[in-house]
Amino acid sequence: MKKFIINGGKPLKGEVLVSGAKNSTVALIPAAIMGNSPVSLDGVPDIADVKALIEILEDFNCEVSFENNHLVIDPEHMVNIPMPEGKIQSLRASYYFMGALLAKYGEGVVGLPGGCSIGPRPIDLHIKGFEALGVVIENQQGAIHFSTPNGLHGAEIYMDVVSVGATINVMLAATMAKGKTTTENAAREPEIIDVVSLLNKMGAKIKGAGTSTIRIEGVDELTGTNHQIIPDRIEAGTYLTAAAAIGQGVTVKNVIFEHIEGFVAKMGEMGVQMDIYEDEIYVHPAQEDLAMVSIKTMPYPGFATDLQQPITPLLLKAQGEGTIEDTIYPKRIKHIPELVRMGAQAKVLNDQIHLSGPSCLRGAEVTASDLRAGACLINAALMAEGRTDLYGAEHILRGYDKIADKLQHLGADIELVEE
């Protein structure tokens, strides 16, 4: 078991570099197996989810090398075998292998996906989209068996709910289906554009990424290529929040402002002073007169669900009362009892978070229930008086590349220890 030990109250100062996007990477890696020659990915974050995906690639007999955030995947000698259930249970994003295996082989066996426990995240939309493309699906003993007795074919698909996962998964399968596929009410997140960018470099014919309508003309084969992953907008938001709460002048580098425009606007509404440049944001020294705001998460370009937890400690520093309503994952509330243990004036009523500030946070023993709750508790511990022992560090290491090292470089007193 790993935990973070954080002695709070240390001001942050200097520069921090944002890594490549975790939510892109976990889709780009399965997409890479669809080619017939090596794919090179630059800017791959060194996180637990990537290591889990690499293990799955190696089980498929792909040749893989990963060093200094550079990942090379060679699928030339790949073998389509049932995906081991234990590894599938370790991360949600393993479901992208469904679409990739369908495109490459027309069949496969995939265990039901795991990942963070933040409430139900059904894959019904994925299955509905696959079935429209001609896929026959059976659930046998906790694993999904899928086949295409008549081959993959294009279709008109309408997503009942805006879903990043379903949009990407169906797109992967449709990339090598016969004919044309149109997906309406598609998700618009930057990570989808990133995946489409890779696929088109490999020879796919996809248009409309970043809009609600994606059009795909199926191709017979894909080839290897090189690709630079976009910066992680959630990691950027996490560090921007910490800088606003306890910084003495922090520059967050490798940021695409347009990807977090709604988040930055909400921080500006609170009174946080920032200077925005082409690929970095400077956060002025922390202020004590911040205004409380209310947040409602929405599909992109709205306020990201992955950022509502990391920003919560900053809201607790603000004056007044506010609410957080997560319309994407309403059960994403498990960080609140832990914050209350640290002295937060917060409660949950009918899945809506109610906050009162300013709250004076104190160090405590707390546990991260999921990835973004962990980021929230790190930010809270940086602000708190005294020592915090943050258990469940494994969740945080799933998605944040060298987070302890980066925060130490800014002046934080944080250490990752193993018990």
CSV table of C-alpha atoms in Angstrom, one decimal:
chain,number,residue,atom,x,y,z
A,1,MET,CA,0.0,0.0,0.0
A,2,LYS,CA,1.3,3.4,-0.9
A,3,LYS,CA,0.4,6.7,0.7
A,4,PHE,CA,1.4,10.4,0.4
A,5,ILE,CA,2.7,12.2,3.5
A,6,ILE,CA,2.1,15.9,3.0
A,7,ASN,CA,3.0,18.7,5.5
A,8,GLY,CA,0.8,21.6,4.4
A,9,GLY,CA,1.2,25.3,4.4
A,10,LYS,CA,4.3,25.4,2.3
A,11,PRO,CA,4.0,28.1,-0.5
A,12,LEU,CA,4.3,26.9,-4.1
A,13,LYS,CA,6.6,28.9,-6.4
A,14,GLY,CA,8.2,28.3,-9.8
A,15,GLU,CA,7.3,26.3,-12.9
A,16,VAL,CA,5.5,23.0,-13.5
A,17,LEU,CA,5.3,21.1,-16.8
A,18,VAL,CA,2.1,19.4,-17.7
A,19,SER,CA,2.4,15.9,-19.2
A,20,GLY,CA,0.6,14.3,-22.1
A,21,ALA,CA,-3.1,13.7,-21.7
A,22,LYS,CA,-4.0,10.6,-19.8
A,23,ASN,CA,-7.5,10.5,-21.3
A,24,SER,CA,-6.0,10.6,-24.8
A,25,THR,CA,-3.2,8.1,-24.2
A,26,VAL,CA,-5.5,5.4,-22.9
A,27,ALA,CA,-7.4,5.5,-26.3
A,28,LEU,CA,-4.3,6.1,-28.5
A,29,ILE,CA,-2.6,2.9,-27.3
A,30,PRO,CA,-5.4,0.6,-28.3
A,31,ALA,CA,-5.8,2.5,-31.6
A,32,ALA,CA,-2.1,1.9,-32.3
A,33,ILE,CA,-2.7,-1.9,-32.6
A,34,MET,CA,-5.0,-1.3,-35.6
A,35,GLY,CA,-1.9,-0.6,-37.8
A,36,ASN,CA,0.3,-3.1,-39.7
A,37,SER,CA,3.6,-1.4,-38.7
A,38,PRO,CA,5.0,0.5,-35.6
A,39,VAL,CA,3.3,3.5,-34.1
A,40,SER,CA,5.5,6.0,-32.1
A,41,LEU,CA,3.8,8.1,-29.4
A,42,ASP,CA,5.6,11.1,-27.8
A,43,GLY,CA,4.5,12.7,-24.6
A,44,VAL,CA,3.1,9.5,-23.1
A,45,PRO,CA,2.7,10.1,-19.3
A,46,ASP,CA,4.5,7.7,-17.0
A,47,ILE,CA,1.4,6.5,-15.1
A,48,ALA,CA,0.0,3.2,-13.8
A,49,ASP,CA,-2.7,3.1,-16.5
A,50,VAL,CA,-0.1,3.2,-19.3
A,51,LYS,CA,1.9,0.4,-17.6
A,52,ALA,CA,-1.3,-1.7,-17.4
A,53,LEU,CA,-2.0,-1.1,-21.1
A,54,ILE,CA,1.5,-2.1,-22.0
A,55,GLU,CA,1.1,-5.4,-20.1
A,56,ILE,CA,-2.0,-6.0,-22.2
A,57,LEU,CA,-0.1,-5.2,-25.4
A,58,GLU,CA,2.6,-7.7,-24.4
A,59,ASP,CA,0.0,-10.4,-23.8
A,60,PHE,CA,-1.2,-9.7,-27.4
A,61,ASN,CA,2.5,-10.4,-28.4
A,62,CYS,CA,3.0,-6.8,-29.5
A,63,GLU,CA,6.6,-5.5,-29.2
A,64,VAL,CA,6.7,-2.4,-26.9
A,65,SER,CA,9.3,0.0,-25.8
A,66,PHE,CA,8.7,2.8,-23.3
A,67,GLU,CA,11.4,5.3,-22.2
A,68,ASN,CA,11.4,9.0,-21.4
A,69,ASN,CA,7.7,9.4,-22.2
A,70,HIS,CA,8.3,7.9,-25.7
A,71,LEU,CA,6.2,4.8,-26.5
A,72,VAL,CA,6.7,2.6,-29.6
A,73,ILE,CA,4.1,-0.1,-30.3
A,74,ASP,CA,4.8,-2.7,-33.0
A,75,PRO,CA,1.7,-4.9,-33.7
A,76,GLU,CA,3.3,-6.8,-36.6
A,77,HIS,CA,3.3,-10.2,-34.8
A,78,MET,CA,0.2,-9.5,-32.7
A,79,VAL,CA,-2.1,-12.4,-31.7
A,80,ASN,CA,-5.7,-12.0,-30.9
A,81,ILE,CA,-6.3,-13.8,-27.6
A,82,PRO,CA,-8.9,-13.3,-24.8
A,83,MET,CA,-7.9,-10.3,-22.7
A,84,PRO,CA,-7.0,-11.3,-19.1
A,85,GLU,CA,-9.8,-10.4,-16.8
A,86,GLY,CA,-7.6,-9.3,-13.9
A,87,LYS,CA,-5.8,-6.7,-16.1
A,88,ILE,CA,-9.1,-5.5,-17.5
A,89,GLN,CA,-10.5,-4.9,-14.1
A,90,SER,CA,-7.6,-2.6,-13.3
A,91,LEU,CA,-8.6,0.2,-15.6
A,92,ARG,CA,-11.7,1.4,-17.3
A,93,ALA,CA,-10.0,2.5,-20.5
A,94,SER,CA,-9.3,-1.1,-21.4
A,95,TYR,CA,-12.6,-1.2,-23.1
A,96,TYR,CA,-11.1,0.7,-26.1
A,97,PHE,CA,-9.6,-2.6,-27.1
A,98,MET,CA,-13.1,-3.7,-28.0
A,99,GLY,CA,-13.3,-1.2,-30.9
A,100,ALA,CA,-9.7,-1.8,-31.9
A,101,LEU,CA,-10.0,-5.6,-32.0
A,102,LEU,CA,-13.2,-5.4,-34.0
A,103,ALA,CA,-11.5,-3.2,-36.6
A,104,LYS,CA,-8.4,-5.4,-36.8
A,105,TYR,CA,-9.9,-8.9,-36.4
A,106,GLY,CA,-13.7,-8.7,-36.5
A,107,GLU,CA,-13.9,-10.6,-33.2
A,108,GLY,CA,-12.5,-10.8,-29.7
A,109,VAL,CA,-13.1,-11.5,-26.0
A,110,VAL,CA,-12.8,-8.7,-23.5
A,111,GLY,CA,-13.5,-8.8,-19.7
A,112,LEU,CA,-15.8,-6.2,-18.3
A,113,PRO,CA,-13.9,-3.0,-17.5
A,114,GLY,CA,-12.9,-1.7,-14.1
A,115,GLY,CA,-11.4,1.6,-13.1
A,116,CYS,CA,-12.4,4.2,-10.5
A,117,SER,CA,-15.5,3.6,-8.4
A,118,ILE,CA,-17.4,6.8,-9.0
A,119,GLY,CA,-20.9,5.4,-9.7
A,120,PRO,CA,-22.3,3.5,-12.6
A,121,ARG,CA,-20.7,4.0,-16.0
A,122,PRO,CA,-22.5,1.5,-18.3
A,123,ILE,CA,-21.2,0.5,-21.7
A,124,ASP,CA,-24.7,0.2,-23.2
A,125,LEU,CA,-23.9,3.0,-25.7
A,126,HIS,CA,-20.8,1.2,-26.9
A,127,ILE,CA,-22.7,-2.0,-27.4
A,128,LYS,CA,-25.6,-0.3,-29.2
A,129,GLY,CA,-23.1,1.4,-31.6
A,130,PHE,CA,-21.2,-1.9,-32.2
A,131,GLU,CA,-24.5,-3.7,-33.0
A,132,ALA,CA,-25.4,-1.0,-35.5
A,133,LEU,CA,-22.1,-1.8,-37.3
A,134,GLY,CA,-23.0,-5.5,-37.5
A,135,VAL,CA,-21.4,-6.9,-34.3
A,136,VAL,CA,-23.0,-9.8,-32.5
A,137,ILE,CA,-22.3,-9.6,-28.7
A,138,GLU,CA,-22.7,-12.2,-26.0
A,139,ASN,CA,-21.9,-11.8,-22.3
A,140,GLN,CA,-20.4,-15.0,-21.0
A,141,GLN,CA,-19.2,-15.4,-17.4
A,142,GLY,CA,-18.3,-11.7,-17.0
A,143,ALA,CA,-16.6,-11.4,-20.4
A,144,ILE,CA,-17.9,-9.9,-23.6
A,145,HIS,CA,-17.6,-12.1,-26.7
A,146,PHE,CA,-18.1,-10.2,-29.9
A,147,SER,CA,-18.0,-11.3,-33.5
A,148,THR,CA,-19.0,-10.1,-37.0
A,149,PRO,CA,-20.4,-13.0,-39.0
A,150,ASN,CA,-21.2,-10.7,-41.9
A,151,GLY,CA,-18.3,-8.3,-41.4
A,152,LEU,CA,-18.4,-4.7,-40.2
A,153,HIS,CA,-20.5,-2.3,-42.2
A,154,GLY,CA,-21.1,1.4,-42.0
A,155,ALA,CA,-24.2,2.8,-40.2
A,156,GLU,CA,-26.1,5.9,-39.0
A,157,ILE,CA,-25.6,6.0,-35.3
A,158,TYR,CA,-27.2,8.4,-32.8
A,159,MET,CA,-25.7,8.6,-29.3
A,160,ASP,CA,-28.5,8.8,-26.8
A,161,VAL,CA,-26.2,10.4,-24.3
A,162,VAL,CA,-23.0,12.4,-25.1
A,163,SER,CA,-20.2,9.9,-24.2
A,164,VAL,CA,-16.5,10.2,-24.8
A,165,GLY,CA,-15.9,6.5,-24.4
A,166,ALA,CA,-18.7,5.3,-26.7
A,167,THR,CA,-17.8,7.9,-29.3
A,168,ILE,CA,-14.2,6.8,-29.4
A,169,ASN,CA,-14.9,3.0,-29.2
A,170,VAL,CA,-17.5,3.1,-32.0
A,171,MET,CA,-15.2,5.3,-34.1
A,172,LEU,CA,-12.4,2.8,-33.8
A,173,ALA,CA,-14.5,0.0,-35.0
A,174,ALA,CA,-16.0,2.1,-37.9
A,175,THR,CA,-12.6,3.1,-39.1
A,176,MET,CA,-12.2,-0.2,-40.9
A,177,ALA,CA,-15.9,-1.0,-41.6
A,178,LYS,CA,-17.2,-1.3,-45.1
A,179,GLY,CA,-18.9,1.9,-46.2
A,180,LYS,CA,-19.7,5.1,-44.4
A,181,THR,CA,-20.6,5.7,-40.7
A,182,THR,CA,-22.1,8.8,-39.3
A,183,THR,CA,-22.2,9.3,-35.6
A,184,GLU,CA,-24.6,12.0,-34.3
A,185,ASN,CA,-24.6,13.6,-30.9
A,186,ALA,CA,-20.9,12.6,-30.6
A,187,ALA,CA,-18.7,13.9,-27.8
A,188,ARG,CA,-16.5,16.9,-28.7
A,189,GLU,CA,-13.6,16.6,-26.2
A,190,PRO,CA,-10.1,17.5,-27.3
A,191,GLU,CA,-9.0,13.9,-26.6
A,192,ILE,CA,-11.3,12.7,-29.4
A,193,ILE,CA,-9.7,15.1,-31.8
A,194,ASP,CA,-6.3,13.7,-30.7
A,195,VAL,CA,-7.4,10.1,-31.4
A,196,VAL,CA,-8.7,11.1,-34.8
A,197,SER,CA,-5.5,12.9,-35.6
A,198,LEU,CA,-3.6,9.7,-35.0
A,199,LEU,CA,-6.0,7.5,-37.0
A,200,ASN,CA,-5.9,9.9,-39.9
A,201,LYS,CA,-2.1,9.8,-39.9
A,202,MET,CA,-2.4,6.0,-40.0
A,203,GLY,CA,-4.6,6.3,-43.1
A,204,ALA,CA,-8.1,6.6,-41.7
A,205,LYS,CA,-10.7,8.9,-43.3
A,206,ILE,CA,-12.5,10.6,-40.5
A,207,LYS,CA,-14.1,14.1,-40.6
A,208,GLY,CA,-15.9,16.2,-38.0
A,209,ALA,CA,-13.9,15.5,-34.8
A,210,GLY,CA,-14.6,18.3,-32.4
A,211,THR,CA,-18.2,18.6,-33.6
A,212,SER,CA,-21.3,16.7,-32.7
A,213,THR,CA,-21.3,14.9,-36.1
A,214,ILE,CA,-18.4,12.6,-37.0
A,215,ARG,CA,-18.3,11.0,-40.5
A,216,ILE,CA,-16.1,8.0,-41.2
A,217,GLU,CA,-15.4,6.3,-44.5
A,218,GLY,CA,-14.0,2.8,-43.8
A,219,VAL,CA,-10.6,1.9,-45.1
A,220,ASP,CA,-9.0,-1.6,-45.6
A,221,GLU,CA,-5.8,-1.1,-43.7
A,222,LEU,CA,-3.9,1.3,-41.5
A,223,THR,CA,-0.1,1.9,-41.2
A,224,GLY,CA,2.3,3.1,-38.5
A,225,THR,CA,3.1,6.7,-37.9
A,226,ASN,CA,4.5,9.2,-35.3
A,227,HIS,CA,2.2,11.2,-33.0
A,228,GLN,CA,2.6,13.9,-30.3
A,229,ILE,CA,0.0,13.6,-27.6
A,230,ILE,CA,-1.8,16.8,-26.5
A,231,PRO,CA,-1.2,18.2,-23.0
A,232,ASP,CA,-3.4,16.9,-20.1
A,233,ARG,CA,-6.0,19.6,-19.5
A,234,ILE,CA,-7.1,17.9,-16.2
A,235,GLU,CA,-3.5,17.9,-14.9
A,236,ALA,CA,-3.2,21.5,-15.9
A,237,GLY,CA,-6.4,22.4,-14.0
A,238,THR,CA,-5.2,20.5,-10.9
A,239,TYR,CA,-1.9,22.5,-10.7
A,240,LEU,CA,-3.6,25.8,-11.6
A,241,THR,CA,-6.0,25.2,-8.6
A,242,ALA,CA,-3.1,24.5,-6.3
A,243,ALA,CA,-1.3,27.6,-7.5
A,244,ALA,CA,-4.3,29.7,-6.9
A,245,ALA,CA,-4.8,28.3,-3.4
A,246,ILE,CA,-1.3,28.4,-2.0
A,247,GLY,CA,1.0,29.7,-4.7
A,248,GLN,CA,3.5,32.6,-4.6
A,249,GLY,CA,3.7,32.9,-8.3
A,250,VAL,CA,3.4,29.7,-10.4
A,251,THR,CA,3.7,29.1,-14.1
A,252,VAL,CA,1.9,26.1,-15.5
A,253,LYS,CA,3.6,25.2,-18.8
A,254,ASN,CA,2.5,23.0,-21.7
A,255,VAL,CA,-1.2,24.2,-21.6
A,256,ILE,CA,-3.7,24.6,-24.4
A,257,PHE,CA,-5.9,27.4,-23.0
A,258,GLU,CA,-8.8,26.6,-25.3
A,259,HIS,CA,-9.1,23.1,-23.8
A,260,ILE,CA,-9.7,24.5,-20.3
A,261,GLU,CA,-11.3,27.8,-21.1
A,262,GLY,CA,-14.5,27.1,-19.1
A,263,PHE,CA,-12.4,26.1,-16.1
A,264,VAL,CA,-10.1,29.2,-16.3
A,265,ALA,CA,-13.2,31.4,-16.6
A,266,LYS,CA,-14.6,30.0,-13.4
A,267,MET,CA,-11.4,30.7,-11.6
A,268,GLY,CA,-11.5,34.2,-12.9
A,269,GLU,CA,-15.0,34.5,-11.6
A,270,MET,CA,-13.6,33.7,-8.2
A,271,GLY,CA,-11.1,36.5,-8.5
A,272,VAL,CA,-8.0,34.5,-9.3
A,273,GLN,CA,-5.5,36.6,-11.2
A,274,MET,CA,-3.8,34.9,-14.1
A,275,ASP,CA,-1.7,35.9,-17.2
A,276,ILE,CA,-2.5,33.6,-20.2
A,277,TYR,CA,0.1,33.1,-22.8
A,278,GLU,CA,0.3,30.9,-25.9
A,279,ASP,CA,1.2,27.6,-24.1
A,280,GLU,CA,1.4,28.5,-20.5
A,281,ILE,CA,-0.5,30.3,-17.7
A,282,TYR,CA,1.0,32.3,-14.9
A,283,VAL,CA,-1.0,32.4,-11.6
A,284,HIS,CA,-0.3,35.4,-9.4
A,285,PRO,CA,0.3,34.9,-5.7
A,286,ALA,CA,-2.6,33.5,-3.8
A,287,GLN,CA,-5.3,35.9,-2.7
A,288,GLU,CA,-7.4,35.8,0.5
A,289,ASP,CA,-10.5,37.5,-0.9
A,290,LEU,CA,-11.8,34.9,-3.3
A,291,ALA,CA,-15.5,34.8,-4.1
A,292,MET,CA,-17.4,31.5,-3.8
A,293,VAL,CA,-19.0,30.2,-7.1
A,294,SER,CA,-21.3,27.4,-8.0
A,295,ILE,CA,-20.2,24.7,-10.6
A,296,LYS,CA,-22.3,22.5,-12.8
A,297,THR,CA,-20.3,20.0,-14.9
A,298,MET,CA,-21.3,19.5,-18.5
A,299,PRO,CA,-20.0,17.8,-21.6
A,300,TYR,CA,-17.2,19.6,-23.4
A,301,PRO,CA,-16.8,22.6,-23.8
A,302,GLY,CA,-18.6,22.9,-20.4
A,303,PHE,CA,-16.9,22.5,-17.0
A,304,ALA,CA,-15.2,19.1,-17.0
A,305,THR,CA,-16.4,16.5,-14.6
A,306,ASP,CA,-12.7,15.5,-14.0
A,307,LEU,CA,-12.0,19.0,-12.6
A,308,GLN,CA,-14.8,19.4,-10.1
A,309,GLN,CA,-13.0,17.5,-7.4
A,310,PRO,CA,-9.5,19.1,-7.8
A,311,ILE,CA,-11.1,22.6,-7.6
A,312,THR,CA,-13.2,21.9,-4.5
A,313,PRO,CA,-10.4,22.8,-2.0
A,314,LEU,CA,-10.0,26.2,-3.7
A,315,LEU,CA,-13.7,26.8,-3.3
A,316,LEU,CA,-13.4,26.1,0.4
A,317,LYS,CA,-11.0,29.0,0.6
A,318,ALA,CA,-13.5,31.4,-0.9
A,319,GLN,CA,-16.1,33.5,1.0
A,320,GLY,CA,-19.7,32.6,0.8
A,321,GLU,CA,-21.8,29.6,-0.1
A,322,GLY,CA,-21.8,27.5,-3.3
A,323,THR,CA,-22.8,24.2,-4.9
A,324,ILE,CA,-21.3,21.6,-7.2
A,325,GLU,CA,-23.6,19.6,-9.4
A,326,ASP,CA,-22.0,16.8,-11.5
A,327,THR,CA,-24.4,16.0,-14.3
A,328,ILE,CA,-21.9,13.5,-15.8
A,329,TYR,CA,-21.2,11.4,-12.7
A,330,PRO,CA,-23.6,12.4,-10.0
A,331,LYS,CA,-22.0,9.9,-7.5
A,332,ARG,CA,-18.6,11.7,-7.8
A,333,ILE,CA,-19.0,12.9,-4.2
A,334,LYS,CA,-16.8,10.6,-2.1
A,335,HIS,CA,-14.1,13.3,-1.6
A,336,ILE,CA,-16.5,15.3,0.6
A,337,PRO,CA,-16.5,13.1,3.7
A,338,GLU,CA,-12.7,13.2,3.6
A,339,LEU,CA,-12.6,16.9,3.3
A,340,VAL,CA,-15.0,17.2,6.3
A,341,ARG,CA,-12.4,15.2,8.3
A,342,MET,CA,-10.0,18.0,7.4
A,343,GLY,CA,-12.4,20.6,8.7
A,344,ALA,CA,-14.3,21.5,5.5
A,345,GLN,CA,-17.7,23.0,5.9
A,346,ALA,CA,-19.3,20.8,3.2
A,347,LYS,CA,-22.2,18.4,2.9
A,348,VAL,CA,-24.0,16.4,0.2
A,349,LEU,CA,-27.8,16.7,-0.4
A,350,ASN,CA,-29.3,14.6,-3.1
A,351,ASP,CA,-26.0,14.2,-4.9
A,352,GLN,CA,-25.4,18.0,-4.8
A,353,ILE,CA,-22.4,19.3,-3.0
A,354,HIS,CA,-23.0,22.3,-0.7
A,355,LEU,CA,-19.9,24.3,0.4
A,356,SER,CA,-19.5,27.1,2.9
A,357,GLY,CA,-16.3,29.2,3.1
A,358,PRO,CA,-13.8,30.1,4.1
A,359,SER,CA,-13.0,26.8,5.8
A,360,CYS,CA,-9.7,26.3,7.7
A,361,LEU,CA,-8.3,22.9,6.7
A,362,ARG,CA,-6.3,20.8,9.1
A,363,GLY,CA,-4.1,17.8,8.3
A,364,ALA,CA,-5.7,14.4,8.9
A,365,GLU,CA,-5.7,10.7,7.8
A,366,VAL,CA,-7.7,10.6,4.6
A,367,THR,CA,-8.2,8.1,1.8
A,368,ALA,CA,-8.5,8.7,-2.0
A,369,SER,CA,-11.5,6.7,-3.3
A,370,ASP,CA,-10.7,7.4,-7.0
A,371,LEU,CA,-8.2,9.3,-9.2
A,372,ARG,CA,-9.6,12.8,-9.1
A,373,ALA,CA,-10.7,12.6,-5.5
A,374,GLY,CA,-7.0,11.9,-4.8
A,375,ALA,CA,-6.0,15.1,-6.7
A,376,CYS,CA,-8.6,17.0,-4.6
A,377,LEU,CA,-7.1,15.6,-1.3
A,378,ILE,CA,-3.6,16.5,-2.4
A,379,ASN,CA,-4.6,20.1,-3.1
A,380,ALA,CA,-6.4,20.2,0.3
A,381,ALA,CA,-3.4,18.7,2.1
A,382,LEU,CA,-1.1,21.4,0.5
A,383,MET,CA,-3.4,24.1,1.9
A,384,ALA,CA,-4.0,22.5,5.3
A,385,GLU,CA,-2.2,23.2,8.6
A,386,GLY,CA,-0.1,20.2,9.7
A,387,ARG,CA,0.4,16.7,8.4
A,388,THR,CA,-1.9,14.7,6.1
A,389,ASP,CA,-1.5,11.0,5.5
A,390,LEU,CA,-3.2,10.3,2.2
A,391,TYR,CA,-4.0,6.7,1.6
A,392,GLY,CA,-5.1,5.2,-1.7
A,393,ALA,CA,-2.1,6.7,-3.6
A,394,GLU,CA,-2.5,4.0,-6.2
A,395,HIS,CA,-5.5,5.8,-7.5
A,396,ILE,CA,-3.6,9.0,-8.0
A,397,LEU,CA,-0.7,7.3,-9.7
A,398,ARG,CA,-3.1,6.0,-12.3
A,399,GLY,CA,-3.4,9.4,-13.9
A,400,TYR,CA,-0.7,11.9,-12.6
A,401,ASP,CA,2.8,11.6,-14.0
A,402,LYS,CA,5.5,12.2,-11.2
A,403,ILE,CA,3.0,14.3,-9.2
A,404,ALA,CA,5.2,14.2,-6.0
A,405,ASP,CA,8.3,15.2,-7.9
A,406,LYS,CA,6.5,18.1,-9.6
A,407,LEU,CA,5.1,19.5,-6.4
A,408,GLN,CA,8.4,19.1,-4.6
A,409,HIS,CA,10.0,21.2,-7.3
A,410,LEU,CA,7.4,23.9,-6.6
A,411,GLY,CA,8.3,23.8,-2.9
A,412,ALA,CA,5.7,21.4,-1.5
A,413,ASP,CA,6.6,19.1,1.4
A,414,ILE,CA,5.2,15.9,-0.1
A,415,GLU,CA,6.5,12.3,-0.1
A,416,LEU,CA,5.3,9.1,-1.6
A,417,VAL,CA,6.0,6.1,0.8
A,418,GLU,CA,5.2,2.4,0.7
A,419,GLU,CA,3.9,0.6,3.7
